[in-house]
XYZ file of N, CA and C in Angstrom:
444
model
N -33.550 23.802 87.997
C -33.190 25.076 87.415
C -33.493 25.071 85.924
N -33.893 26.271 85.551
C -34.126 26.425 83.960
C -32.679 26.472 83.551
N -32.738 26.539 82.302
C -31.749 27.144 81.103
C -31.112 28.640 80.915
N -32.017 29.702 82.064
C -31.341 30.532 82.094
C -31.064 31.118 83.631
N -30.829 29.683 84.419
C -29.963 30.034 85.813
C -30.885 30.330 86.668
N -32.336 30.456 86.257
C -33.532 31.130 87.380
C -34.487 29.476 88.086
N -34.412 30.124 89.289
C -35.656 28.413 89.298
C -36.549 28.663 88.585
N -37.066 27.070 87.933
C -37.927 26.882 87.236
C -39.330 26.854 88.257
N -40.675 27.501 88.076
C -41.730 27.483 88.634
C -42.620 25.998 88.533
N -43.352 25.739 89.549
C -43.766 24.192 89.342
C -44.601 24.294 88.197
N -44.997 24.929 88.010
C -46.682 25.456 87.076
C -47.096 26.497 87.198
N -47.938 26.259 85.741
C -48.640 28.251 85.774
C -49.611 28.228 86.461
N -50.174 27.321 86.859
C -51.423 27.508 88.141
C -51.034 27.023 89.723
N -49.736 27.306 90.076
C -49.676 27.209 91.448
C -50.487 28.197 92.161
N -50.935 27.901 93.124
C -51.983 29.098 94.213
C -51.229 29.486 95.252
N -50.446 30.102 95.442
C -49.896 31.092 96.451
C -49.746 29.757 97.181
N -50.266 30.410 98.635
C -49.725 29.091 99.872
C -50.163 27.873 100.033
N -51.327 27.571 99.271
C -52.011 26.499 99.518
C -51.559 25.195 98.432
N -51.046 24.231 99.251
C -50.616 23.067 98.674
C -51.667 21.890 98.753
N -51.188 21.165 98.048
C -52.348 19.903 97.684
C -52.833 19.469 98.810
N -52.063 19.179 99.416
C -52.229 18.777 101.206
C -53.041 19.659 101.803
N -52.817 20.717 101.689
C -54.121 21.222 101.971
C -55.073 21.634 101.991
N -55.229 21.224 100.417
C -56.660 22.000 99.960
C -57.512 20.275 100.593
N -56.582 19.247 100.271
C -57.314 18.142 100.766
C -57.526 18.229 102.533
N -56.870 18.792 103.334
C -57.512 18.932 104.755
C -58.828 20.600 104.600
N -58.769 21.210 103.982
C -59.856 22.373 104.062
C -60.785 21.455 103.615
N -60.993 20.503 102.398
C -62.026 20.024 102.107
C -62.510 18.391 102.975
N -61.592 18.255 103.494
C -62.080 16.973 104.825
C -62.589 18.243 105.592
N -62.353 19.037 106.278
C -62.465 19.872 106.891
C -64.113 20.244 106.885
N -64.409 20.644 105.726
C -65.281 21.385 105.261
C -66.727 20.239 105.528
N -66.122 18.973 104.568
C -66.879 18.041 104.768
C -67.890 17.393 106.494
N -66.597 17.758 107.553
C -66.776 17.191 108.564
C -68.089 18.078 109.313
N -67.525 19.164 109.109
C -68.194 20.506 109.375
C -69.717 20.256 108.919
N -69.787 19.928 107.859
C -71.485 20.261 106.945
C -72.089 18.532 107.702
N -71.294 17.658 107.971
C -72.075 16.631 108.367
C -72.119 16.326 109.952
N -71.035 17.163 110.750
C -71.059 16.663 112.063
C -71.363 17.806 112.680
N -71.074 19.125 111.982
C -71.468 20.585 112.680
C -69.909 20.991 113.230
N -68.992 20.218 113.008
C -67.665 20.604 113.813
C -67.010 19.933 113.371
N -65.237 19.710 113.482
C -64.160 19.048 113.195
C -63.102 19.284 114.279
N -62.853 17.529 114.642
C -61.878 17.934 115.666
C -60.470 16.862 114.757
N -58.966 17.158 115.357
C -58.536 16.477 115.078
C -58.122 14.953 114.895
N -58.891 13.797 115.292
C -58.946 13.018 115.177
C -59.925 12.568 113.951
N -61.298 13.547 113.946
C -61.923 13.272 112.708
C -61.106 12.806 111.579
N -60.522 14.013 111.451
C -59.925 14.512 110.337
C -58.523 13.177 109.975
N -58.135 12.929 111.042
C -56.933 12.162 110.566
C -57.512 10.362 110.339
N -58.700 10.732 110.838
C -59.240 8.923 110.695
C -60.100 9.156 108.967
N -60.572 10.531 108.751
C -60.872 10.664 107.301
C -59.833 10.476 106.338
N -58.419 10.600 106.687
C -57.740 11.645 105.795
C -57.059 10.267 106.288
N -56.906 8.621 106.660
C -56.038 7.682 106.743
C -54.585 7.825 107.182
N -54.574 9.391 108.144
C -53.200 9.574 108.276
C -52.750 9.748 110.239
N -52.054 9.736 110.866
C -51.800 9.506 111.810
C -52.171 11.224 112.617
N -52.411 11.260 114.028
C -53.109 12.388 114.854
C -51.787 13.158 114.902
N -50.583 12.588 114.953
C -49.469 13.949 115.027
C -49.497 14.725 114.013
N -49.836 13.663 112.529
C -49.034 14.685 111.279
C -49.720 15.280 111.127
N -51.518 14.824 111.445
C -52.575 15.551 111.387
C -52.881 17.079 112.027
N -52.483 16.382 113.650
C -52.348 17.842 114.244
C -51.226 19.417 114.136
N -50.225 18.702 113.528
C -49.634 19.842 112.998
C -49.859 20.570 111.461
N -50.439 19.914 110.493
C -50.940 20.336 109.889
C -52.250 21.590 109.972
N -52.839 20.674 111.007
C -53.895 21.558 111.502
C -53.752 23.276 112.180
N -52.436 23.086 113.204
C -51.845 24.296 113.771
C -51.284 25.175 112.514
N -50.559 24.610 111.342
C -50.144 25.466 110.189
C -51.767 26.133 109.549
N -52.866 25.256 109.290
C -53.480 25.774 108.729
C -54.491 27.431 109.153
N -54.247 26.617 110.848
C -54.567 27.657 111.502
C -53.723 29.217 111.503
N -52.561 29.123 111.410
C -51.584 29.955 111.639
C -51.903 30.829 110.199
N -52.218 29.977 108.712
C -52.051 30.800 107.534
C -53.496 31.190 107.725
N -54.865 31.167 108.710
C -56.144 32.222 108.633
C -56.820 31.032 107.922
N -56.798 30.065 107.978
C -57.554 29.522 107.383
C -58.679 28.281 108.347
N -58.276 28.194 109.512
C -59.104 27.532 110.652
C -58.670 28.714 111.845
N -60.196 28.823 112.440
C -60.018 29.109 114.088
C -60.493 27.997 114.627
N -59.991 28.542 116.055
C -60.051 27.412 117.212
C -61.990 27.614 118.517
N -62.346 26.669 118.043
C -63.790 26.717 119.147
C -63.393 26.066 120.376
N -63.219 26.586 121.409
C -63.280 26.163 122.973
C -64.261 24.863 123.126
N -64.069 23.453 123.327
C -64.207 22.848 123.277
C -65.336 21.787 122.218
N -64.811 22.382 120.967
C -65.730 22.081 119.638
C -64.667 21.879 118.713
N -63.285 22.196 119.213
C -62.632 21.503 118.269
C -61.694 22.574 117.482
N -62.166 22.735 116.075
C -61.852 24.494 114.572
C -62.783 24.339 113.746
N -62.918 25.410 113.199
C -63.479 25.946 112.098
C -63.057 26.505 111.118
N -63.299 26.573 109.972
C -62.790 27.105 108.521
C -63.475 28.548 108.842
N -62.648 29.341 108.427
C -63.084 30.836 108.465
C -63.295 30.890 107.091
N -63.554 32.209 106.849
C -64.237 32.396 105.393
C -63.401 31.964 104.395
N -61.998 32.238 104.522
C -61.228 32.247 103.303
C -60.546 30.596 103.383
N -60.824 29.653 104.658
C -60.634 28.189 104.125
C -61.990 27.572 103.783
N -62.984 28.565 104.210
C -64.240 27.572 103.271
C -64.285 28.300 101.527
N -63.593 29.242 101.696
C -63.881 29.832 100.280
C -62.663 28.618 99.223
N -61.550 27.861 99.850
C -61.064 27.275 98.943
C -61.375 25.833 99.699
N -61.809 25.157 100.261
C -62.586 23.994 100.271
C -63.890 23.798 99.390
N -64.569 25.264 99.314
C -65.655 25.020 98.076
C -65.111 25.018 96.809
N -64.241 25.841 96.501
C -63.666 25.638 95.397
C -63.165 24.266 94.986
N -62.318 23.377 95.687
C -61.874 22.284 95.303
C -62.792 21.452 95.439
N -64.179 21.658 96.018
C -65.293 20.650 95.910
C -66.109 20.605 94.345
N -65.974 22.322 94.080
C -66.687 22.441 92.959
C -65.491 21.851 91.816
N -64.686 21.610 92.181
C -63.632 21.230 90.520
C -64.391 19.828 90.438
N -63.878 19.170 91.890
C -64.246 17.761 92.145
C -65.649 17.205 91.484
N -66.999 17.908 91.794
C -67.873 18.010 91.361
C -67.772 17.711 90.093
N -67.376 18.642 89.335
C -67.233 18.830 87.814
C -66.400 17.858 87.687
N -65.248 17.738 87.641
C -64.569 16.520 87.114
C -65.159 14.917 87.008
N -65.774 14.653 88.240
C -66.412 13.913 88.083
C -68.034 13.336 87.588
N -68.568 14.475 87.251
C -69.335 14.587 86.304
C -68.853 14.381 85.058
N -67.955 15.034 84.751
C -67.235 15.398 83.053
C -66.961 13.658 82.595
N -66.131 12.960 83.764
C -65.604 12.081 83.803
C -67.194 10.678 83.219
N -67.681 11.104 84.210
C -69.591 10.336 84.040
C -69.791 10.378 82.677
N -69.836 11.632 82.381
C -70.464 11.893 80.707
C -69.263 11.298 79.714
N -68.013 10.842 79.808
C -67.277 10.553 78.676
C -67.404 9.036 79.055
N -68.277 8.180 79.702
C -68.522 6.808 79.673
C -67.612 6.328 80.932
N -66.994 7.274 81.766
C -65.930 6.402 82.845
C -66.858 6.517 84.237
N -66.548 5.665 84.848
C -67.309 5.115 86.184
C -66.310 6.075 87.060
N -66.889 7.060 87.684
C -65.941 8.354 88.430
C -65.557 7.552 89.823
N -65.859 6.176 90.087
C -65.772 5.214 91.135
C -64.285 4.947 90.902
N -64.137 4.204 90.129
C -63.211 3.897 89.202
C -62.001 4.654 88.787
N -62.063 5.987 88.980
C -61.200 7.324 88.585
C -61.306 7.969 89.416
N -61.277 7.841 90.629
C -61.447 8.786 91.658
C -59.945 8.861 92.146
N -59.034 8.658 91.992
C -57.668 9.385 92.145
C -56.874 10.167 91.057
N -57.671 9.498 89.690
C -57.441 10.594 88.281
C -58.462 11.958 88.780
N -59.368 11.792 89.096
C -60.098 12.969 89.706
C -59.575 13.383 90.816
N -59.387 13.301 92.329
C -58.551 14.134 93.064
C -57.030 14.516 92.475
N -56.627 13.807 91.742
C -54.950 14.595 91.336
C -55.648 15.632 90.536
N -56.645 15.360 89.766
C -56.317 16.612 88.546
C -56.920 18.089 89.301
N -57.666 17.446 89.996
C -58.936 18.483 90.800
C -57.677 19.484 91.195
N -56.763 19.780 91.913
C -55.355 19.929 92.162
C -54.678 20.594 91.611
N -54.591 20.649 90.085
C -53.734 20.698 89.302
C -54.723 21.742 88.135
N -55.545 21.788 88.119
C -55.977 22.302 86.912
C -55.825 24.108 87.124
N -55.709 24.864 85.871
C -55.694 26.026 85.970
C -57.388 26.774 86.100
N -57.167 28.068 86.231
C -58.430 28.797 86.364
C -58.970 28.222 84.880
N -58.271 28.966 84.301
C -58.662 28.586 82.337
C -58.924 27.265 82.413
N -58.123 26.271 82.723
C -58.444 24.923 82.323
C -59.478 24.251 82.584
N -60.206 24.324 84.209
C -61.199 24.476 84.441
C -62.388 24.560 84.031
N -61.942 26.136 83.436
C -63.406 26.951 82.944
C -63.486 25.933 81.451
N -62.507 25.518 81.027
C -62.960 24.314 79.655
C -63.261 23.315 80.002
N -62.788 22.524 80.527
C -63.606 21.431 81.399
C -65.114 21.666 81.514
N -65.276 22.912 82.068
C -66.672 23.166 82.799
C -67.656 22.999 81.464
N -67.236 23.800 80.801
C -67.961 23.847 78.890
C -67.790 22.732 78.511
N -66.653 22.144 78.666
C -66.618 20.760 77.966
C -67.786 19.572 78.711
N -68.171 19.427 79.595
C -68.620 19.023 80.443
C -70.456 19.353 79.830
N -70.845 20.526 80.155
C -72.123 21.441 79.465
C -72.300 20.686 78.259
N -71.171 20.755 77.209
C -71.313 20.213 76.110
C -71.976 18.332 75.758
N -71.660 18.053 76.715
C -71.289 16.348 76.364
C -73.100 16.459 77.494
N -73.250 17.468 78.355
C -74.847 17.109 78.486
C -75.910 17.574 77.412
N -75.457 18.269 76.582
C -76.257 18.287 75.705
C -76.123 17.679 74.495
N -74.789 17.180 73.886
C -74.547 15.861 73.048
C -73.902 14.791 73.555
N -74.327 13.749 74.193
C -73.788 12.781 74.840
C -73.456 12.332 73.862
N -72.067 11.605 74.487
C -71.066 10.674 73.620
C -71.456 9.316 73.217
N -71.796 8.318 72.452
C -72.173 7.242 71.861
C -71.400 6.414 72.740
N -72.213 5.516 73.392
C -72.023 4.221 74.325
C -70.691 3.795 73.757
N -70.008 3.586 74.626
C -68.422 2.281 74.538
C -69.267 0.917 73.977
N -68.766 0.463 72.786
C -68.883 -0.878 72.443
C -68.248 -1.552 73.152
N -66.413 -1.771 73.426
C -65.290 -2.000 74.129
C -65.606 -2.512 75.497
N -66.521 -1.799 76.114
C -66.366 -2.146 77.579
C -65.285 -1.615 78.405
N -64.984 -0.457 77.844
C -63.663 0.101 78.777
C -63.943 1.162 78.771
């Protein structure tokens, strides 16, 4: 609770229904889709290191909020509006780990500083990142002496 008796909001960039959890199954999702042509639930939970129950109910919620239909023996599919935010969290991902490349860090190396933030960032914050990012390809940053 805040200071004046109201709940406090998690952040100014929460997205309506979609939680971290699942922007990370739209984008396993998405992934499975562009490389296997389909996604069934087992894919997904042997991608995603997590067990076929928690998987499959996740899956029935995602379905329920319009964001997967069901193919008669092919498994689901992302309808427009879960591939429209699986691309989105691919394109942060993208960028972050680029941004991350250009300031001397091995995005190998930071790849859970990159999926948390991918997550978390605002529209605005983003869009600076994105410039910030533009920027450092056209003045790259002077090699780490350090090694770190």
């Amino acid at each position: 609770m805040s200071t004046s008796g109201s709940p406090r909001k998690r952040s100014a960039h929460d997205r309506s229904v979609v939680t971290e959890s699942m922007e990370d199954y739209l984008e396993c999702i998405f992934d499975l889709e562009n490389s296997k042509g389909y996604a069934c639930v087992s894919d997904v939970a042997e991608a995603l290191q997590l067990n076929r129950a928690s998987t499959s109910i996740m899956v029935k919620r995602l379905g329920k909020l319009g964001f997967l239909r069901y193919e008669p023996y092919r498994g689901f599919a992302l309808t427009p509006e879960g591939t429209r935010v699986a691309e989105k969290i691919r394109k942060r991902h993208a960028m972050l780990a680029e941004l991350f490349q250009l300031m001397g860090l091995n995005n190998r190396d930071h790849l859970s500083d990159i999926e948390g933030i991918e997550h978390h960032l605002s529209e605005r914050a983003f869009r600076r990142f994105a410039e910030l990012a533009s920027h450092l390809r056209r003045h790259p940053l002077p090699r780490s002496t350090t090694g770190h």
